[in-house]
Amino acid sequence: METPNNYVFIHGKNISHNTLAGSAVGPHMSIDKLFPALLECFGIILCGYIAGRTDMITESQAKGLGNFVSKFALPALLFKNMVVLDFGDVIWAFLWSVLVAKVTVFVLVCVLTLMVASPDNRYSKAGLYAIFATQSNDFALGYPIVDALYRSTYPEYLQYIYLVAPVSLMLLNPIGFALCEVQSWRQASHLQHNSLGILGIVVLQVLKNPIVFMVIVGIISHFALGERIPSVLSEFIDGLANSFGGAALFYLGLTMVGQLRKLTRDTGVALILLITAKL
């Protein structure tokens, strides 16, 4: 039975079929674009794995590709998106919740590892395991999937990837690196560096990291350039930034070659526990 105000009664409930009312509900994610995005990501990873498995690309060549991705393509991508990012649309409570969640997982994994690991490599394992539990492949894998799902419905979702990732890159990872440095000096025959020296070295290494450096430069340029990249630099930055996605996924496939042979019982158990913590 249909009423004058365009409602259909089904099992005693009013189900609107009015087009205006339906559009007011809001757009939905483009789930039909998910499979092509997954095929794109994992297809490129598979190509990289095959290239490494058949020795089409040598280990030294793969290392060169990794340097290009981490020192040129990704810093350019981060710089571009930091400059054009619209901070006015950001829900800061959401970002704070992500920060609290990541810090909580990081601290828990770090403390538990320090409690159960052997003294020989306690600090280095704590740092590396904590980084593993909080680090994610936001740009190479996360961005294409979010882009496929929400580009036409909620394009503002994409900017959160560029805001969440620096939480790990600039806050948590340096703590993990500091623990690794502590372990290396504890194992050294001469302890010439105090805690303040270790902290200074870690801070210097973090600032010299192209990814962290370009995030800082991008945020400064965001306010200095008025949220736009000068036209004289736009094509250059775009060229480097657009090369990141395919190169990063291909390199990921290259690095997977031969990793299963290195998997022992102890590392397998640690890997399962870390994946559980990450989930």
CSV table of C-alpha atoms in Angstrom, one decimal:
chain,number,residue,atom,x,y,z
A,1,MET,CA,0.0,0.0,0.0
A,2,GLU,CA,1.4,3.4,-1.0
A,3,THR,CA,0.5,6.6,0.8
A,4,PRO,CA,0.4,10.1,-0.7
A,5,ASN,CA,3.8,11.0,0.9
A,6,ASN,CA,5.5,8.2,-1.1
A,7,TYR,CA,5.9,5.6,1.6
A,8,VAL,CA,5.5,1.8,1.1
A,9,PHE,CA,4.4,-0.3,4.0
A,10,ILE,CA,6.4,-3.6,4.2
A,11,HIS,CA,6.0,-5.8,7.2
A,12,GLY,CA,4.5,-2.9,9.1
A,13,LYS,CA,7.5,-0.6,8.4
A,14,ASN,CA,7.6,2.6,6.3
A,15,ILE,CA,10.1,2.2,3.5
A,16,SER,CA,10.6,5.3,1.5
A,17,HIS,CA,11.2,5.1,-2.3
A,18,ASN,CA,11.2,8.8,-2.8
A,19,THR,CA,14.3,9.7,-4.8
A,20,LEU,CA,14.9,12.9,-2.8
A,21,ALA,CA,14.6,11.1,0.5
A,22,GLY,CA,16.9,8.4,-0.8
A,23,SER,CA,19.5,10.9,-1.9
A,24,ALA,CA,19.4,12.6,1.5
A,25,VAL,CA,20.7,9.4,3.1
A,26,GLY,CA,24.1,10.2,1.6
A,27,PRO,CA,26.4,8.6,-0.8
A,28,HIS,CA,27.9,5.1,-0.3
A,29,MET,CA,31.4,3.8,-0.9
A,30,SER,CA,32.1,2.5,-4.4
A,31,ILE,CA,32.5,-1.2,-3.5
A,32,ASP,CA,32.5,-2.1,-7.2
A,33,LYS,CA,35.9,-0.4,-7.6
A,34,LEU,CA,37.5,-2.4,-4.7
A,35,PHE,CA,38.4,-5.5,-6.7
A,36,PRO,CA,40.2,-3.6,-9.5
A,37,ALA,CA,42.1,-1.7,-6.8
A,38,LEU,CA,43.1,-4.9,-5.1
A,39,LEU,CA,44.1,-6.5,-8.4
A,40,GLU,CA,46.2,-3.5,-9.2
A,41,CYS,CA,48.1,-3.6,-5.9
A,42,PHE,CA,48.7,-7.3,-5.6
A,43,GLY,CA,49.2,-7.7,-9.3
A,44,ILE,CA,52.2,-5.3,-9.2
A,45,ILE,CA,53.5,-7.0,-6.0
A,46,LEU,CA,53.3,-10.3,-7.9
A,47,CYS,CA,55.2,-8.8,-10.8
A,48,GLY,CA,58.0,-7.7,-8.5
A,49,TYR,CA,58.1,-11.1,-6.8
A,50,ILE,CA,58.4,-12.8,-10.2
A,51,ALA,CA,61.1,-10.4,-11.3
A,52,GLY,CA,63.1,-11.1,-8.1
A,53,ARG,CA,62.5,-14.8,-8.2
A,54,THR,CA,63.7,-15.2,-11.8
A,55,ASP,CA,66.7,-12.9,-11.2
A,56,MET,CA,65.4,-10.4,-13.8
A,57,ILE,CA,66.3,-7.8,-11.2
A,58,THR,CA,69.4,-8.3,-9.1
A,59,GLU,CA,69.7,-7.6,-5.4
A,60,SER,CA,71.8,-4.4,-6.0
A,61,GLN,CA,69.2,-3.2,-8.6
A,62,ALA,CA,66.4,-3.8,-6.1
A,63,LYS,CA,68.3,-1.8,-3.5
A,64,GLY,CA,68.6,1.1,-5.9
A,65,LEU,CA,64.9,1.0,-6.5
A,66,GLY,CA,64.3,1.0,-2.8
A,67,ASN,CA,66.5,4.0,-2.4
A,68,PHE,CA,64.5,5.8,-5.1
A,69,VAL,CA,61.2,5.0,-3.5
A,70,SER,CA,62.2,6.0,0.1
A,71,LYS,CA,64.4,9.0,-0.7
A,72,PHE,CA,62.8,10.6,-3.7
A,73,ALA,CA,59.3,9.4,-4.6
A,74,LEU,CA,57.7,9.1,-1.1
A,75,PRO,CA,59.2,12.4,0.2
A,76,ALA,CA,57.8,14.2,-2.9
A,77,LEU,CA,54.4,12.6,-2.4
A,78,LEU,CA,54.3,13.7,1.3
A,79,PHE,CA,55.5,17.2,0.5
A,80,LYS,CA,52.9,17.6,-2.2
A,81,ASN,CA,50.0,16.5,0.0
A,82,MET,CA,51.2,18.4,3.1
A,83,VAL,CA,51.2,21.6,1.0
A,84,VAL,CA,47.7,21.2,-0.5
A,85,LEU,CA,46.1,19.6,2.6
A,86,ASP,CA,43.0,21.4,3.9
A,87,PHE,CA,43.3,21.4,7.7
A,88,GLY,CA,39.9,23.0,8.0
A,89,ASP,CA,38.1,19.7,7.1
A,90,VAL,CA,40.2,17.6,9.5
A,91,ILE,CA,38.4,16.0,12.5
A,92,TRP,CA,41.1,16.4,15.1
A,93,ALA,CA,39.4,14.2,17.7
A,94,PHE,CA,39.8,11.3,15.2
A,95,LEU,CA,43.5,12.0,14.8
A,96,TRP,CA,44.0,12.2,18.5
A,97,SER,CA,42.2,8.8,18.9
A,98,VAL,CA,44.6,7.3,16.3
A,99,LEU,CA,47.6,8.8,18.1
A,100,VAL,CA,46.4,7.4,21.5
A,101,ALA,CA,45.7,4.0,20.0
A,102,LYS,CA,49.1,3.7,18.3
A,103,VAL,CA,51.0,4.9,21.4
A,104,THR,CA,49.1,2.4,23.6
A,105,VAL,CA,50.0,-0.5,21.3
A,106,PHE,CA,53.6,0.7,20.9
A,107,VAL,CA,54.1,1.0,24.7
A,108,LEU,CA,52.5,-2.4,25.4
A,109,VAL,CA,54.5,-4.3,22.8
A,110,CYS,CA,57.7,-2.5,23.9
A,111,VAL,CA,57.2,-3.2,27.7
A,112,LEU,CA,56.2,-6.9,27.1
A,113,THR,CA,59.2,-7.5,24.9
A,114,LEU,CA,61.5,-5.9,27.5
A,115,MET,CA,60.0,-8.3,30.1
A,116,VAL,CA,60.3,-11.6,28.1
A,117,ALA,CA,63.2,-11.1,25.7
A,118,SER,CA,66.7,-12.2,26.5
A,119,PRO,CA,69.2,-9.5,27.8
A,120,ASP,CA,71.4,-10.0,24.8
A,121,ASN,CA,69.0,-8.3,22.4
A,122,ARG,CA,66.2,-7.0,24.6
A,123,TYR,CA,66.3,-3.4,23.6
A,124,SER,CA,66.7,-3.9,19.9
A,125,LYS,CA,63.8,-6.4,19.8
A,126,ALA,CA,61.6,-4.0,21.9
A,127,GLY,CA,62.2,-1.2,19.4
A,128,LEU,CA,61.8,-3.2,16.3
A,129,TYR,CA,58.7,-5.2,17.5
A,130,ALA,CA,57.0,-2.0,18.6
A,131,ILE,CA,57.6,-0.4,15.2
A,132,PHE,CA,56.3,-3.5,13.5
A,133,ALA,CA,53.1,-3.5,15.6
A,134,THR,CA,52.3,0.2,14.8
A,135,GLN,CA,53.7,0.7,11.3
A,136,SER,CA,51.5,0.2,8.2
A,137,ASN,CA,51.9,0.5,4.5
A,138,ASP,CA,49.6,3.5,4.3
A,139,PHE,CA,50.7,4.9,1.0
A,140,ALA,CA,51.5,2.0,-1.3
A,141,LEU,CA,48.6,-0.3,-0.2
A,142,GLY,CA,46.2,1.9,1.9
A,143,TYR,CA,45.9,4.9,-0.5
A,144,PRO,CA,44.8,3.0,-3.6
A,145,ILE,CA,42.1,1.0,-1.7
A,146,VAL,CA,40.7,4.1,0.1
A,147,ASP,CA,40.9,6.0,-3.2
A,148,ALA,CA,38.9,3.3,-5.0
A,149,LEU,CA,36.2,3.1,-2.3
A,150,TYR,CA,35.7,6.8,-1.4
A,151,ARG,CA,37.1,9.0,-4.2
A,152,SER,CA,33.7,9.8,-5.7
A,153,THR,CA,31.8,9.8,-2.3
A,154,TYR,CA,34.0,11.0,0.5
A,155,PRO,CA,37.2,12.3,-1.1
A,156,GLU,CA,38.1,14.0,2.2
A,157,TYR,CA,38.9,10.6,3.7
A,158,LEU,CA,42.1,10.4,1.6
A,159,GLN,CA,43.8,13.3,3.5
A,160,TYR,CA,43.7,11.4,6.7
A,161,ILE,CA,46.3,8.9,5.3
A,162,TYR,CA,48.8,11.8,5.1
A,163,LEU,CA,48.0,12.9,8.6
A,164,VAL,CA,48.0,9.5,10.3
A,165,ALA,CA,51.3,8.3,8.8
A,166,PRO,CA,53.5,11.0,10.3
A,167,VAL,CA,52.4,9.8,13.8
A,168,SER,CA,54.6,6.7,13.3
A,169,LEU,CA,57.3,8.3,11.2
A,170,MET,CA,58.0,11.3,13.4
A,171,LEU,CA,56.9,10.2,16.9
A,172,LEU,CA,57.0,6.4,17.5
A,173,ASN,CA,59.7,5.1,15.1
A,174,PRO,CA,62.4,7.4,16.5
A,175,ILE,CA,61.7,5.9,19.9
A,176,GLY,CA,62.2,2.4,18.4
A,177,PHE,CA,65.4,3.5,16.7
A,178,ALA,CA,66.7,5.0,20.0
A,179,LEU,CA,66.2,1.6,21.7
A,180,CYS,CA,68.2,-0.1,18.9
A,181,GLU,CA,71.0,2.5,19.4
A,182,VAL,CA,70.9,1.7,23.1
A,183,GLN,CA,71.4,-2.0,22.4
A,184,SER,CA,74.3,-1.4,20.0
A,185,TRP,CA,76.2,0.7,22.6
A,186,ARG,CA,75.5,-1.8,25.3
A,187,GLN,CA,77.0,-4.5,23.2
A,188,ALA,CA,80.0,-2.4,22.3
A,189,SER,CA,83.3,-3.0,24.2
A,190,HIS,CA,83.6,0.7,25.0
A,191,LEU,CA,80.7,2.8,26.2
A,192,GLN,CA,81.7,6.3,25.1
A,193,HIS,CA,78.2,7.7,24.7
A,194,ASN,CA,75.8,8.6,27.5
A,195,SER,CA,72.1,8.7,27.2
A,196,LEU,CA,72.1,12.4,26.1
A,197,GLY,CA,74.6,11.5,23.3
A,198,ILE,CA,72.4,8.7,22.1
A,199,LEU,CA,69.3,11.0,22.1
A,200,GLY,CA,71.2,13.6,20.1
A,201,ILE,CA,72.3,11.1,17.5
A,202,VAL,CA,68.8,9.7,17.1
A,203,VAL,CA,67.2,13.1,16.7
A,204,LEU,CA,69.9,14.0,14.1
A,205,GLN,CA,69.3,10.8,12.2
A,206,VAL,CA,65.5,11.3,12.3
A,207,LEU,CA,65.8,14.9,11.0
A,208,LYS,CA,68.1,13.7,8.2
A,209,ASN,CA,65.5,11.2,7.1
A,210,PRO,CA,64.1,12.5,3.8
A,211,ILE,CA,60.6,11.4,4.7
A,212,VAL,CA,60.5,13.2,8.0
A,213,PHE,CA,62.4,16.2,6.6
A,214,MET,CA,59.9,16.7,3.7
A,215,VAL,CA,56.9,16.4,6.0
A,216,ILE,CA,58.3,19.3,8.1
A,217,VAL,CA,59.1,21.3,4.9
A,218,GLY,CA,55.7,20.5,3.5
A,219,ILE,CA,53.8,21.8,6.6
A,220,ILE,CA,55.9,25.0,6.6
A,221,SER,CA,55.3,25.4,2.9
A,222,HIS,CA,51.5,24.9,3.5
A,223,PHE,CA,51.3,28.2,5.3
A,224,ALA,CA,54.0,30.0,3.4
A,225,LEU,CA,52.7,29.2,-0.1
A,226,GLY,CA,49.0,29.5,0.7
A,227,GLU,CA,48.0,25.8,0.2
A,228,ARG,CA,49.3,25.6,-3.4
A,229,ILE,CA,52.5,24.5,-5.0
A,230,PRO,CA,54.1,27.1,-7.4
A,231,SER,CA,53.4,26.2,-11.1
A,232,VAL,CA,57.2,26.1,-11.8
A,233,LEU,CA,57.6,23.2,-9.3
A,234,SER,CA,54.2,21.5,-9.7
A,235,GLU,CA,55.0,19.3,-12.7
A,236,PHE,CA,58.4,18.3,-11.1
A,237,ILE,CA,56.8,17.3,-7.8
A,238,ASP,CA,53.9,15.5,-9.5
A,239,GLY,CA,56.3,13.5,-11.6
A,240,LEU,CA,58.1,12.2,-8.6
A,241,ALA,CA,55.0,11.7,-6.5
A,242,ASN,CA,53.1,9.8,-9.2
A,243,SER,CA,55.9,7.4,-9.5
A,244,PHE,CA,55.7,6.2,-5.9
A,245,GLY,CA,52.7,3.8,-6.1
A,246,GLY,CA,53.8,1.4,-8.7
A,247,ALA,CA,57.5,1.5,-7.7
A,248,ALA,CA,56.7,0.9,-4.1
A,249,LEU,CA,54.5,-2.1,-4.7
A,250,PHE,CA,57.0,-3.6,-7.2
A,251,TYR,CA,59.8,-3.1,-4.6
A,252,LEU,CA,57.6,-4.8,-2.0
A,253,GLY,CA,57.3,-7.9,-4.2
A,254,LEU,CA,61.1,-7.9,-4.8
A,255,THR,CA,61.8,-7.9,-1.0
A,256,MET,CA,59.5,-10.9,-0.5
A,257,VAL,CA,61.8,-13.2,-2.4
A,258,GLY,CA,63.5,-15.8,-0.2
A,259,GLN,CA,62.0,-14.5,3.1
A,260,LEU,CA,60.2,-17.8,3.9
A,261,ARG,CA,63.5,-19.6,4.0
A,262,LYS,CA,64.6,-17.4,6.9
A,263,LEU,CA,61.5,-18.1,8.9
A,264,THR,CA,62.3,-20.2,12.0
A,265,ARG,CA,60.1,-21.5,14.8
A,266,ASP,CA,60.9,-18.7,17.1
A,267,THR,CA,60.5,-16.0,14.5
A,268,GLY,CA,57.2,-17.6,13.4
A,269,VAL,CA,55.8,-17.4,16.9
A,270,ALA,CA,57.0,-13.8,17.3
A,271,LEU,CA,55.4,-12.9,13.9
A,272,ILE,CA,52.0,-14.4,14.9
A,273,LEU,CA,52.1,-12.5,18.2
A,274,LEU,CA,53.0,-9.2,16.5
A,275,ILE,CA,50.3,-9.6,13.9
A,276,THR,CA,47.8,-10.3,16.7
A,277,ALA,CA,48.9,-7.1,18.5
A,278,LYS,CA,48.6,-5.1,15.2
A,279,LEU,CA,45.1,-6.4,14.6
